[in-house]
Amino acid sequence: MRVRALQEGYHGYFPASKARPVQPQKESAYAPTAALHSPPELERAQTLIDRYDAILFDAMGVLISENDALPGAADILAQLNMSGQPYYIVTNISSGSDETIFARLRDAGLPIPAVDRIVSAGGVARHRVLEELSAGRLVSYVGSAHAAHDIFGKHPNLHCADTAETFDTLVVLDDEGFDFKRAADHILSTFHRRLIETGEMPRIIAANADIIYPGKNSSLVFGPSIIGPMLQAGLAPFGAPPISVELMGKPGRAIFEECIARAGTDRLLMVGDQVDTDIKGAKAAGLDALLVTTGLNNSGELRHDENGAPAYVAKTLSQIFDGDLFPHRR
């Protein structure tokens, strides 16, 4: 789950500029000397994963669709397990703790060896939300009570946004297991009341920053962070200022910084199916990115400008092993 950076308000999901062919990026400063000076015939024998210390995989649309593994995903992870190549699942899924997401992906048939391979937006947001609660602020969540308590625990200042009368901070989790429309209506009224009473509005911490994500049979589904554009549009007639949004999940930097910290290196490759979250988020964090034409991009129709141009484009995950993406970038 994923889409466009929200820090400066809400704009169109895809750039209006004409899509451009993928352009090569500069060589990483961390590329091995041997890779820079090897003869062409040796370079052609290398595969894409040889260039990186670890691989970052998006979950939804790359490895799974809802609760089922996508074709070939389990085999790819099994190959990485055998080779010893480190990898992490970097997901905006915020329906539970990292342990809950780990169990969900294992139940889908993905052979992920340990929970520390899960880097979730909810897990990254946990520290910030606990800071808000420790400071005495009232925090409400968009999501189910189960998800919130699984990630943050229970706290007297933590309440569901579809019932809370007021709050200082709104944290966006997942859209599973509750009535999103009812919650959105109540949140709109709460923001409006705060605006009238104080001239200010609550801040938003977006764990799950997805505005859309892939559903079944190539369908599109609105993600939980659609609440941001909805609130901004609904409050515009009342002179509301831009809503302050702090991104924890993709495309925000926080989740990629967590990946770098866990891997102990920034020589990482992000593999995703969305330009505005996976690709732009990784590039903004200084990482290379591969756009795979599965999930949301299953027709290869996502547009991008220079900021969203991936280093590589692949039709299948298996191409990270077969070498046809290296040394030439598509």
Coordinates of N, CA and C in Angstrom, one line a residue, residues 147-276:
A147 N -5.9 -3.3 15.8 CA -4.6 -2.9 15.2 C -3.9 -1.9 16.1
A148 N -4.7 -0.9 16.6 CA -4.0 0.2 17.5 C -3.4 -0.4 18.7
H149 N -4.2 -1.3 19.4 CA -3.7 -1.9 20.7 C -2.5 -2.9 20.4
D150 N -2.6 -3.5 19.3 CA -1.5 -4.5 18.9 C -0.2 -3.7 18.7
I151 N -0.3 -2.5 18.0 CA 0.9 -1.8 17.7 C 1.4 -0.9 18.9
F152 N 0.5 -0.2 19.5 CA 0.8 0.8 20.5 C 0.6 0.4 21.9
G153 N -0.2 -0.7 22.1 CA -0.7 -1.0 23.5 C -1.9 -0.1 23.8
K154 N -2.4 -0.3 25.0 CA -3.5 0.5 25.5 C -3.0 1.7 26.3
H155 N -3.7 2.8 26.2 CA -3.3 4.1 26.9 C -4.6 4.9 27.1
P156 N -4.7 5.6 28.2 CA -5.9 6.3 28.5 C -6.2 7.5 27.5
N157 N -5.1 8.0 26.8 CA -5.2 9.1 25.9 C -5.3 8.6 24.4
L158 N -5.4 7.3 24.2 CA -5.5 6.7 22.9 C -6.9 6.2 22.6
H159 N -7.6 6.8 21.6 CA -9.0 6.4 21.4 C -9.3 6.3 19.9
C160 N -10.3 5.6 19.6 CA -10.7 5.4 18.2 C -11.3 6.7 17.7
A161 N -10.9 7.1 16.4 CA -11.3 8.4 15.9 C -12.8 8.5 15.5
D162 N -13.5 7.4 15.4 CA -14.9 7.5 15.0 C -15.8 7.7 16.2
T163 N -15.2 7.8 17.5 CA -16.0 8.0 18.7 C -15.4 9.2 19.5
A164 N -14.1 9.5 19.4 CA -13.5 10.6 20.2 C -14.1 11.9 19.9
E165 N -14.4 12.7 20.9 CA -15.0 14.0 20.7 C -13.9 15.1 20.3
T166 N -12.7 14.9 20.7 CA -11.6 15.8 20.3 C -10.3 15.0 20.4
F167 N -9.3 15.5 19.7 CA -8.0 14.9 19.8 C -6.9 15.9 19.2
D168 N -5.7 15.7 19.7 CA -4.6 16.6 19.2 C -3.9 16.0 18.0
T169 N -3.9 14.7 17.9 CA -3.2 14.0 16.8 C -4.0 12.9 16.3
L170 N -4.1 12.8 15.0 CA -4.7 11.7 14.3 C -3.7 10.8 13.7
V171 N -3.6 9.5 14.1 CA -2.7 8.6 13.4 C -3.5 7.6 12.5
V172 N -3.0 7.6 11.2 CA -3.7 6.8 10.2 C -3.1 5.4 10.2
L173 N -3.8 4.4 10.5 CA -3.4 3.0 10.5 C -4.0 2.4 9.2
D174 N -4.8 1.3 9.4 CA -5.2 0.6 8.2 C -6.7 0.7 8.0
D175 N -7.2 0.3 6.9 CA -8.7 0.4 6.6 C -9.4 -0.9 6.8
E176 N -8.8 -1.8 7.5 CA -9.4 -3.1 7.7 C -10.1 -3.2 9.1
G177 N -11.3 -3.8 9.1 CA -11.9 -4.2 10.3 C -12.7 -3.1 11.0
F178 N -13.1 -2.0 10.3 CA -14.0 -1.0 10.9 C -14.7 -0.2 9.7
D179 N -15.6 0.6 10.1 CA -16.5 1.4 9.2 C -15.7 2.7 8.8
F180 N -15.0 2.6 7.7 CA -14.2 3.8 7.3 C -15.0 5.0 7.0
K181 N -16.2 4.9 6.4 CA -17.0 6.0 6.0 C -17.6 6.7 7.3
R182 N -18.0 5.9 8.3 CA -18.5 6.5 9.5 C -17.4 7.3 10.2
A183 N -16.2 6.6 10.2 CA -15.0 7.3 10.9 C -14.7 8.6 10.2
A184 N -14.7 8.6 8.8 CA -14.3 9.8 8.1 C -15.3 10.9 8.4
D185 N -16.6 10.6 8.5 CA -17.6 11.6 8.8 C -17.3 12.2 10.1
H186 N -17.1 11.4 11.1 CA -16.9 11.9 12.5 C -15.6 12.7 12.6
I187 N -14.5 12.3 11.9 CA -13.3 13.0 11.9 C -13.4 14.3 11.3
L188 N -14.2 14.4 10.2 CA -14.4 15.7 9.5 C -15.0 16.7 10.5
S189 N -16.1 16.2 11.2 CA -16.7 17.1 12.1 C -15.8 17.5 13.3
T190 N -15.0 16.6 13.7 CA -14.0 16.9 14.8 C -13.0 18.0 14.3
F191 N -12.5 17.8 13.1 CA -11.5 18.8 12.6 C -12.2 20.2 12.5
H192 N -13.4 20.2 12.0 CA -14.1 21.4 11.8 C -14.4 22.1 13.1
R193 N -14.8 21.3 14.1 CA -15.0 21.9 15.4 C -13.7 22.5 16.0
R194 N -12.6 21.8 15.9 CA -11.3 22.4 16.4 C -11.0 23.6 15.6
L195 N -11.2 23.6 14.3 CA -10.9 24.8 13.5 C -11.7 26.0 14.0
I196 N -13.0 25.8 14.2 CA -13.8 26.9 14.7 C -13.5 27.4 16.1
E197 N -13.2 26.5 17.0 CA -12.9 26.8 18.4 C -11.5 27.4 18.6
T198 N -10.5 26.9 17.9 CA -9.1 27.3 18.1 C -8.4 27.9 17.0
G199 N -9.0 27.8 15.8 CA -8.3 28.3 14.6 C -7.2 27.4 14.1
E200 N -7.1 26.2 14.7 CA -6.1 25.2 14.3 C -6.8 23.9 14.2
M201 N -6.0 23.0 13.6 CA -6.6 21.6 13.4 C -5.6 20.6 14.0
P202 N -6.0 19.4 14.3 CA -5.1 18.3 14.7 C -4.1 18.0 13.6
R203 N -2.9 17.6 14.0 CA -1.9 17.1 13.1 C -2.2 15.6 12.8
I204 N -1.6 15.2 11.7 CA -1.8 13.8 11.2 C -0.4 13.1 11.2
I205 N -0.3 11.9 11.8 CA 0.8 11.0 11.6 C 0.3 9.9 10.8
A206 N 0.8 9.8 9.5 CA 0.4 8.8 8.6 C 1.3 7.6 8.7
A207 N 0.9 6.6 9.3 CA 1.6 5.3 9.3 C 1.4 4.7 7.9
N208 N 0.2 4.3 7.6 CA -0.1 3.9 6.3 C -0.4 5.1 5.4
A209 N 0.5 5.4 4.5 CA 0.3 6.6 3.6 C -0.3 6.3 2.3
D210 N -0.9 5.1 2.1 CA -1.5 4.7 0.8 C -2.8 5.4 0.6
I211 N -2.9 6.1 -0.6 CA -4.2 6.6 -1.0 C -4.9 5.6 -1.9
I212 N -4.2 4.8 -2.6 CA -4.8 3.7 -3.4 C -3.9 2.5 -3.2
Y213 N -4.4 1.3 -3.5 CA -3.6 0.1 -3.5 C -4.3 -0.9 -4.4
P214 N -3.7 -2.0 -4.8 CA -4.3 -3.0 -5.7 C -5.3 -3.9 -5.0
G215 N -6.4 -4.1 -5.6 CA -7.4 -5.1 -5.0 C -7.4 -6.3 -5.9
K216 N -8.5 -7.1 -5.8 CA -8.6 -8.3 -6.6 C -8.9 -8.0 -8.1
N217 N -8.4 -8.9 -8.9 CA -8.7 -8.8 -10.4 C -8.4 -7.5 -11.0
S218 N -7.2 -7.0 -10.6 CA -6.7 -5.7 -11.2 C -7.5 -4.5 -10.8
S219 N -8.3 -4.6 -9.8 CA -9.1 -3.5 -9.3 C -8.3 -2.5 -8.5
L220 N -8.7 -1.3 -8.3 CA -8.1 -0.3 -7.4 C -9.0 -0.1 -6.2
V221 N -8.3 0.1 -5.0 CA -9.0 0.3 -3.8 C -8.4 1.6 -3.1
F222 N -9.3 2.4 -2.6 CA -8.8 3.6 -1.8 C -8.2 3.1 -0.5
G223 N -7.0 3.7 -0.3 CA -6.3 3.4 1.0 C -6.7 4.3 2.1
P224 N -6.2 4.0 3.3 CA -6.7 4.8 4.5 C -6.2 6.3 4.4
S225 N -5.1 6.6 3.8 CA -4.7 8.0 3.7 C -5.5 8.9 2.8
I226 N -6.5 8.3 2.1 CA -7.4 9.1 1.4 C -8.1 10.1 2.3
I227 N -8.1 9.8 3.6 CA -8.7 10.6 4.6 C -8.1 12.0 4.6
G228 N -6.8 12.1 4.3 CA -6.2 13.4 4.2 C -6.7 14.3 3.1
P229 N -6.8 13.9 1.9 CA -7.4 14.7 0.8 C -8.9 15.0 1.1
M230 N -9.6 14.0 1.7 CA -11.0 14.2 2.0 C -11.2 15.3 3.0
L231 N -10.4 15.3 4.0 CA -10.5 16.4 5.0 C -10.1 17.7 4.5
Q232 N -9.0 17.8 3.7 CA -8.6 19.1 3.1 C -9.7 19.6 2.2
A233 N -10.3 18.8 1.4 CA -11.3 19.2 0.5 C -12.6 19.6 1.2
G234 N -12.9 18.8 2.3 CA -14.1 19.1 3.0 C -14.1 20.4 3.8
L235 N -12.9 20.8 4.3 CA -12.7 21.9 5.1 C -12.3 23.2 4.4
A236 N -12.0 23.0 3.1 CA -11.6 24.2 2.3 C -12.6 25.3 2.3
P237 N -13.9 25.1 2.3 CA -14.9 26.2 2.3 C -14.8 27.0 3.6
F238 N -14.2 26.4 4.6 CA -14.1 27.1 5.9 C -12.8 27.8 6.1
G239 N -12.0 27.9 5.1 CA -10.7 28.6 5.1 C -9.7 27.8 5.9
A240 N -9.8 26.5 5.9 CA -8.8 25.6 6.6 C -7.4 25.7 6.0
P241 N -6.4 25.9 6.8 CA -5.0 25.9 6.3 C -4.6 24.4 5.9
P242 N -3.5 24.3 5.2 CA -3.0 22.9 4.9 C -2.8 22.1 6.1
I243 N -3.3 20.9 6.0 CA -3.2 19.9 7.2 C -1.7 19.4 7.3
S244 N -1.2 19.5 8.5 CA 0.2 19.0 8.7 C 0.2 17.5 8.8
V245 N 1.0 16.8 7.9 CA 1.0 15.4 7.8 C 2.5 14.9 8.0
E246 N 2.7 14.1 8.9 CA 4.1 13.5 9.2 C 4.0 12.1 8.7
L247 N 4.8 11.8 7.7 CA 4.8 10.4 7.1 C 5.8 9.5 7.8
M248 N 5.3 8.4 8.2 CA 6.1 7.3 8.8 C 6.3 6.2 7.8
G249 N 5.3 5.9 7.0 CA 5.4 4.9 6.0 C 5.9 5.4 4.7
K250 N 6.0 4.6 3.7 CA 6.5 5.0 2.3 C 5.4 6.0 1.8
P251 N 5.9 7.1 1.2 CA 7.2 7.5 0.7 C 8.0 8.3 1.7
G252 N 7.6 8.4 3.0 CA 8.4 9.1 3.9 C 9.8 8.5 4.2
R253 N 10.7 9.4 4.7 CA 12.1 8.9 4.9 C 12.2 8.0 6.1
A254 N 11.3 8.1 7.1 CA 11.5 7.3 8.3 C 11.6 5.8 8.1
I255 N 10.7 5.3 7.3 CA 10.7 3.8 7.1 C 12.0 3.4 6.4
F256 N 12.5 4.2 5.4 CA 13.7 3.8 4.7 C 14.9 4.0 5.6
E257 N 14.9 5.0 6.5 CA 16.0 5.1 7.5 C 16.1 3.9 8.4
E258 N 14.9 3.4 8.8 CA 14.9 2.2 9.6 C 15.5 1.0 8.9
C259 N 15.2 0.9 7.6 CA 15.8 -0.2 6.8 C 17.3 -0.1 6.7
I260 N 17.8 1.2 6.5 CA 19.3 1.4 6.5 C 19.9 1.0 7.8
A261 N 19.2 1.4 8.9 CA 19.7 1.1 10.2 C 19.8 -0.4 10.5
R262 N 18.8 -1.1 10.1 CA 18.8 -2.6 10.3 C 19.8 -3.3 9.4
A263 N 19.9 -2.8 8.2 CA 20.9 -3.5 7.2 C 22.3 -3.1 7.5
G264 N 22.5 -1.9 8.2 CA 23.8 -1.5 8.4 C 24.5 -0.9 7.2
T265 N 23.8 -0.6 6.2 CA 24.3 -0.1 4.9 C 23.2 0.7 4.2
D266 N 23.6 1.6 3.3 CA 22.6 2.2 2.4 C 22.7 1.7 1.0
R267 N 23.5 0.6 0.8 CA 23.6 0.0 -0.5 C 22.4 -1.0 -0.7
L268 N 21.2 -0.4 -0.8 CA 20.0 -1.2 -0.8 C 19.2 -1.0 -2.1
L269 N 18.4 -2.0 -2.5 CA 17.6 -1.9 -3.7 C 16.1 -2.1 -3.2
M270 N 15.3 -1.1 -3.5 CA 13.8 -1.2 -3.2 C 13.1 -1.7 -4.4
V271 N 12.3 -2.8 -4.2 CA 11.5 -3.4 -5.2 C 10.0 -3.2 -4.9
G272 N 9.4 -2.4 -5.8 CA 8.0 -2.1 -5.5 C 7.2 -2.0 -6.8
D273 N 5.8 -1.8 -6.6 CA 4.9 -1.7 -7.8 C 4.3 -0.3 -7.9
Q274 N 4.6 0.6 -7.0 CA 4.0 1.9 -7.0 C 5.1 3.0 -7.2
V275 N 4.9 3.9 -8.1 CA 5.9 5.0 -8.3 C 5.9 5.9 -7.1
D276 N 4.7 6.4 -6.7 CA 4.6 7.5 -5.7 C 5.0 7.1 -4.3

